[in-house]
CSV table of C-alpha atoms in Angstrom, one decimal:
chain,number,residue,atom,x,y,z
N,27,MET,CA,11.0,10.6,19.5
N,28,SER,CA,14.6,11.7,20.6
N,29,SER,CA,17.4,10.0,18.8
N,30,THR,CA,18.8,8.3,21.4
N,31,LYS,CA,15.5,6.7,22.4
N,32,ALA,CA,15.0,5.6,18.9
N,33,SER,CA,17.9,4.0,18.7
N,34,GLU,CA,17.2,2.0,21.6
N,35,VAL,CA,17.7,-1.5,21.4
N,36,ILE,CA,14.2,-3.7,21.6
N,37,GLU,CA,15.5,-6.9,20.8
N,38,GLY,CA,18.7,-8.3,19.2
N,39,PRO,CA,21.5,-9.5,18.3
N,40,PHE,CA,20.0,-11.6,15.1
N,41,GLN,CA,22.1,-13.4,12.5
N,42,GLY,CA,21.7,-11.5,9.2
N,43,ALA,CA,23.4,-12.0,5.7
N,44,TYR,CA,25.8,-9.7,6.4
N,45,GLY,CA,26.3,-10.0,10.2
N,46,ASN,CA,24.5,-9.4,13.2
N,47,TRP,CA,21.7,-6.5,13.6
N,48,TYR,CA,19.4,-5.1,16.4
N,49,LEU,CA,15.8,-4.1,16.4
N,50,THR,CA,15.6,-1.0,17.6
N,51,ARG,CA,12.3,1.2,18.7
N,52,ALA,CA,12.8,3.3,15.6
N,53,ASP,CA,12.3,0.1,13.5
N,54,VAL,CA,9.3,-1.0,15.7
N,55,THR,CA,7.6,2.4,15.3
N,56,ASP,CA,8.5,2.4,11.4
N,57,VAL,CA,6.4,-1.0,11.1
N,58,GLN,CA,3.4,0.4,13.6
N,59,VAL,CA,3.1,3.2,11.3
N,60,TYR,CA,3.2,1.0,7.9
N,61,ARG,CA,0.8,-1.2,9.3
N,62,ALA,CA,-1.5,1.7,10.4
N,63,ALA,CA,-1.0,3.7,7.2
N,64,LEU,CA,-1.9,0.6,5.1
N,65,GLY,CA,-5.3,0.1,7.4
N,66,VAL,CA,-6.1,3.5,6.7
N,67,VAL,CA,-5.8,2.8,2.5
N,68,CYS,CA,-8.2,-0.2,3.5
N,69,VAL,CA,-10.9,1.6,5.2
N,70,ALA,CA,-10.6,4.4,2.6
N,71,GLN,CA,-10.7,2.3,-0.6
N,72,SER,CA,-13.5,-0.2,1.3
N,73,ALA,CA,-16.1,3.1,2.0
N,74,CYS,CA,-15.7,4.2,-1.4
N,75,ILE,CA,-16.4,0.7,-2.9
N,76,LEU,CA,-19.0,-0.4,-0.2
N,77,LEU,CA,-20.5,3.2,-0.8
N,78,ALA,CA,-20.8,2.9,-4.4
N,79,ILE,CA,-22.1,-0.6,-4.4
N,80,ALA,CA,-25.2,0.6,-1.9
N,81,GLN,CA,-25.4,3.5,-4.3
N,82,ALA,CA,-25.7,5.7,-1.2
N,83,PRO,CA,-27.0,9.1,-1.6
N,84,VAL,CA,-23.8,10.8,-1.0
N,85,PRO,CA,-22.5,13.9,-2.7
N,86,SER,CA,-19.1,13.4,-4.6
N,87,TYR,CA,-16.8,15.2,-2.6
N,88,VAL,CA,-17.0,12.3,0.0
N,89,TYR,CA,-15.6,9.6,-2.4
N,90,ASP,CA,-13.0,12.7,-3.6
N,91,ALA,CA,-12.3,13.0,0.5
N,92,LEU,CA,-12.0,9.4,0.9
N,93,PHE,CA,-9.8,9.0,-2.0
N,94,VAL,CA,-8.0,12.1,-0.8
N,95,LEU,CA,-7.3,9.8,2.8
N,96,GLY,CA,-6.1,6.7,1.0
N,97,THR,CA,-3.9,8.4,-1.4
N,98,GLY,CA,-2.0,10.4,1.9
N,99,ALA,CA,-1.9,7.2,3.7
N,100,PHE,CA,-0.6,4.9,0.8
N,101,GLY,CA,2.2,7.9,0.7
N,102,VAL,CA,3.0,7.3,4.5
N,103,ALA,CA,2.9,3.2,3.9
N,104,LEU,CA,5.4,3.5,1.0
N,105,SER,CA,7.8,5.6,3.1
N,106,LYS,CA,7.9,3.1,5.6
N,107,ILE,CA,7.6,0.0,3.7
N,108,HIS,CA,11.3,-2.1,3.8
N,109,ILE,CA,12.3,-3.4,0.2
N,110,TYR,CA,15.3,-5.0,-0.7
N,111,MET,CA,15.5,-3.8,-4.0
N,112,LYS,CA,15.9,0.2,-4.1
N,113,PRO,CA,14.8,0.7,-7.8
N,114,LEU,CA,11.7,-1.5,-7.4
N,115,HIS,CA,11.0,1.0,-3.8
N,116,THR,CA,11.6,4.2,-6.1
N,117,ALA,CA,9.2,2.8,-8.5
N,118,LEU,CA,6.4,2.1,-6.3
N,119,LYS,CA,7.2,5.9,-5.1
N,120,PHE,CA,7.1,7.3,-8.5
N,121,LEU,CA,4.0,4.8,-9.5
N,122,TRP,CA,2.0,6.8,-6.2
N,123,VAL,CA,3.3,10.3,-7.6
N,124,ALA,CA,2.3,10.0,-11.1
N,125,GLY,CA,-1.2,8.9,-9.6
N,126,LEU,CA,-1.3,12.1,-7.3
N,127,LEU,CA,-0.3,13.9,-10.1
N,128,GLY,CA,-3.2,12.8,-12.3
N,129,ALA,CA,-5.4,13.4,-9.5
N,130,ILE,CA,-4.7,16.7,-9.2
N,131,ALA,CA,-5.2,17.3,-12.8
N,132,ILE,CA,-8.3,16.0,-12.9
N,133,LEU,CA,-9.3,18.0,-9.7
N,134,ALA,CA,-7.9,21.2,-11.3
N,135,THR,CA,-10.8,21.1,-14.2
N,136,GLU,CA,-13.6,19.2,-12.8
N,137,HIS,CA,-15.8,19.7,-10.0
N,138,ALA,CA,-15.3,15.9,-8.9
N,139,LEU,CA,-12.7,13.1,-9.1
N,140,VAL,CA,-14.1,9.9,-7.9
N,141,PRO,CA,-17.2,9.8,-9.9
N,142,LEU,CA,-15.9,10.7,-12.8
N,143,VAL,CA,-13.0,8.7,-13.0
N,144,TYR,CA,-15.3,5.6,-12.6
N,145,GLU,CA,-17.9,7.0,-15.1
N,146,LYS,CA,-15.0,7.5,-17.7
N,147,PRO,CA,-12.6,4.7,-17.2
N,148,VAL,CA,-10.2,6.1,-20.0
N,149,LEU,CA,-9.2,8.5,-16.7
N,150,LEU,CA,-7.7,6.0,-14.9
N,151,LEU,CA,-4.9,6.7,-17.3
N,152,ALA,CA,-4.4,9.7,-15.0
N,153,THR,CA,-5.4,8.0,-11.5
N,154,GLY,CA,-4.9,4.3,-11.9
N,155,TRP,CA,-1.2,4.3,-11.5
N,156,GLN,CA,-1.4,4.4,-7.4
N,157,PHE,CA,-3.2,0.9,-7.7
N,158,VAL,CA,-0.7,-0.2,-9.7
N,159,ALA,CA,1.8,0.6,-7.1
N,160,LEU,CA,-0.5,-1.1,-4.6
N,161,THR,CA,-0.2,-3.9,-6.5
N,162,GLY,CA,3.2,-3.7,-5.9
N,163,VAL,CA,3.1,-3.6,-2.5
N,164,PHE,CA,0.9,-6.9,-2.2
N,165,ILE,CA,3.5,-8.5,-4.6
N,166,LYS,CA,5.9,-7.6,-2.0
N,167,GLU,CA,4.1,-9.5,0.6
N,168,ALA,CA,3.0,-12.6,-1.2
N,169,PHE,CA,7.1,-12.9,-2.0
N,170,CYS,CA,8.1,-12.2,1.3
N,171,PHE,CA,5.0,-14.3,3.4
N,172,GLY,CA,3.5,-16.4,0.7
N,173,ARG,CA,-0.1,-15.5,1.9
N,174,ALA,CA,-2.9,-16.4,0.0
N,175,GLU,CA,-4.6,-13.0,0.7
N,176,ALA,CA,-1.8,-11.0,-0.7
N,177,ILE,CA,-1.8,-13.5,-3.7
N,178,GLY,CA,-5.3,-12.7,-4.1
N,179,LEU,CA,-5.1,-9.1,-3.9
N,180,THR,CA,-2.4,-9.2,-6.3
N,181,ALA,CA,-4.5,-10.7,-8.8
N,182,LEU,CA,-7.7,-8.9,-8.0
N,183,ILE,CA,-6.5,-5.5,-8.5
N,184,PRO,CA,-5.2,-6.0,-12.2
N,185,VAL,CA,-9.0,-8.1,-13.2
N,186,LEU,CA,-11.2,-5.5,-11.6
N,187,LEU,CA,-9.2,-2.7,-13.0
N,188,GLY,CA,-8.2,-3.7,-16.2
N,189,GLY,CA,-11.6,-5.3,-16.6
N,190,HIS,CA,-13.3,-2.1,-15.7
N,191,PHE,CA,-10.8,0.2,-17.9
N,192,LEU,CA,-11.4,-2.2,-21.0
N,193,GLY,CA,-15.6,-2.5,-20.5
N,194,ILE,CA,-15.4,-6.2,-19.9
N,195,LEU,CA,-16.9,-6.6,-16.9
N,196,PRO,CA,-20.7,-6.6,-16.5
N,197,ASP,CA,-21.8,-4.8,-13.1
N,198,SER,CA,-22.7,-7.8,-11.2
N,199,LEU,CA,-19.4,-9.4,-11.5
N,200,GLU,CA,-17.6,-5.8,-10.9
N,201,GLN,CA,-19.8,-5.6,-7.8
N,202,GLY,CA,-19.0,-8.9,-6.4
N,203,GLY,CA,-15.0,-8.4,-7.3
N,204,GLY,CA,-15.4,-5.2,-5.2
N,205,LEU,CA,-17.1,-6.9,-2.1
N,206,VAL,CA,-14.6,-9.6,-2.5
N,207,PHE,CA,-11.3,-7.1,-2.6
N,208,VAL,CA,-12.8,-5.4,0.4
N,209,ALA,CA,-13.1,-8.9,2.5
N,210,THR,CA,-9.7,-9.6,1.2
N,211,PHE,CA,-7.9,-6.5,2.2
N,212,LEU,CA,-9.5,-6.3,5.3
N,213,TYR,CA,-8.3,-10.0,6.1
N,214,PHE,CA,-5.0,-9.1,5.0
N,215,CYS,CA,-4.8,-5.8,7.2
N,216,TRP,CA,-5.8,-7.7,10.4
N,217,ARG,CA,-3.3,-10.8,10.2
N,218,LYS,CA,-0.7,-7.6,9.3
N,219,PHE,CA,-1.2,-6.3,12.7
N,220,THR,CA,-1.1,-9.9,14.6
N,221,GLN,CA,2.6,-10.0,12.7
N,222,GLY,CA,5.6,-10.1,14.3
N,223,VAL,CA,7.2,-6.6,13.9
N,224,LYS,CA,10.7,-8.6,13.1
N,225,ASP,CA,9.0,-10.0,9.5
N,226,ASP,CA,8.3,-6.8,8.7
N,227,VAL,CA,11.5,-5.3,9.5
N,228,GLY,CA,13.4,-7.9,7.3
N,229,ASP,CA,17.1,-8.5,7.7
N,230,LEU,CA,18.4,-5.3,8.5
N,231,SER,CA,21.8,-6.3,7.8
N,232,VAL,CA,21.0,-6.4,4.0
N,233,PHE,CA,19.8,-2.6,4.3
N,234,GLN,CA,23.1,-1.9,6.1
N,235,TYR,CA,25.4,-3.4,3.8
N,236,LEU,CA,23.8,-1.8,0.7
N,237,ALA,CA,23.6,1.9,2.9
N,238,LYS,CA,27.6,1.2,2.7
N,239,ASN,CA,28.1,0.2,-0.7
N,240,ALA,CA,25.9,3.1,-1.9
N,241,ASN,CA,28.4,5.7,0.1
N,242,GLN,CA,31.7,4.4,-1.1
């Protein structure tokens, strides 16, 4: 997309906290990419969970391929998400990188990743940081829009991940919680695609103000 086309005004002006701002084609594209990337994360994680619950006879590399797909898509989503607090945004990216490096370290010495992490929950200390970052995204979504599915996902991830790490959840509860997570995440993504683009953009005057002060 050319810079001229990217800067094309779609809507506005809107009154922001620090002045008027306009919605551009580039803003719309960023939101679309963010939502699509989250959708890929949802599909990849849901597929892993459903295959595991069904005990499908698939090779371990299928799980690992889905993990790589979801991890890559989550990185794209984090690059496009709009968060006013830059330190929080940076922290989520750092957690994503930490989880990625942990996964690479495991793959460098083992032939499988996802099945091994499931069998040895202590390895979540290497890879689980991405789920912490994902929880941060749901917290942001819950705080900004107050939607029940975002609040539910914010609670589900620590409960399921922490319970598995500590070994305190029976298999039936883990599987039931996994199914609830899949259904809730799918519903969350569906609702994101029906949401107004301007909602995900936020108040651009705040970002412009922060950028201006950072350069002074």
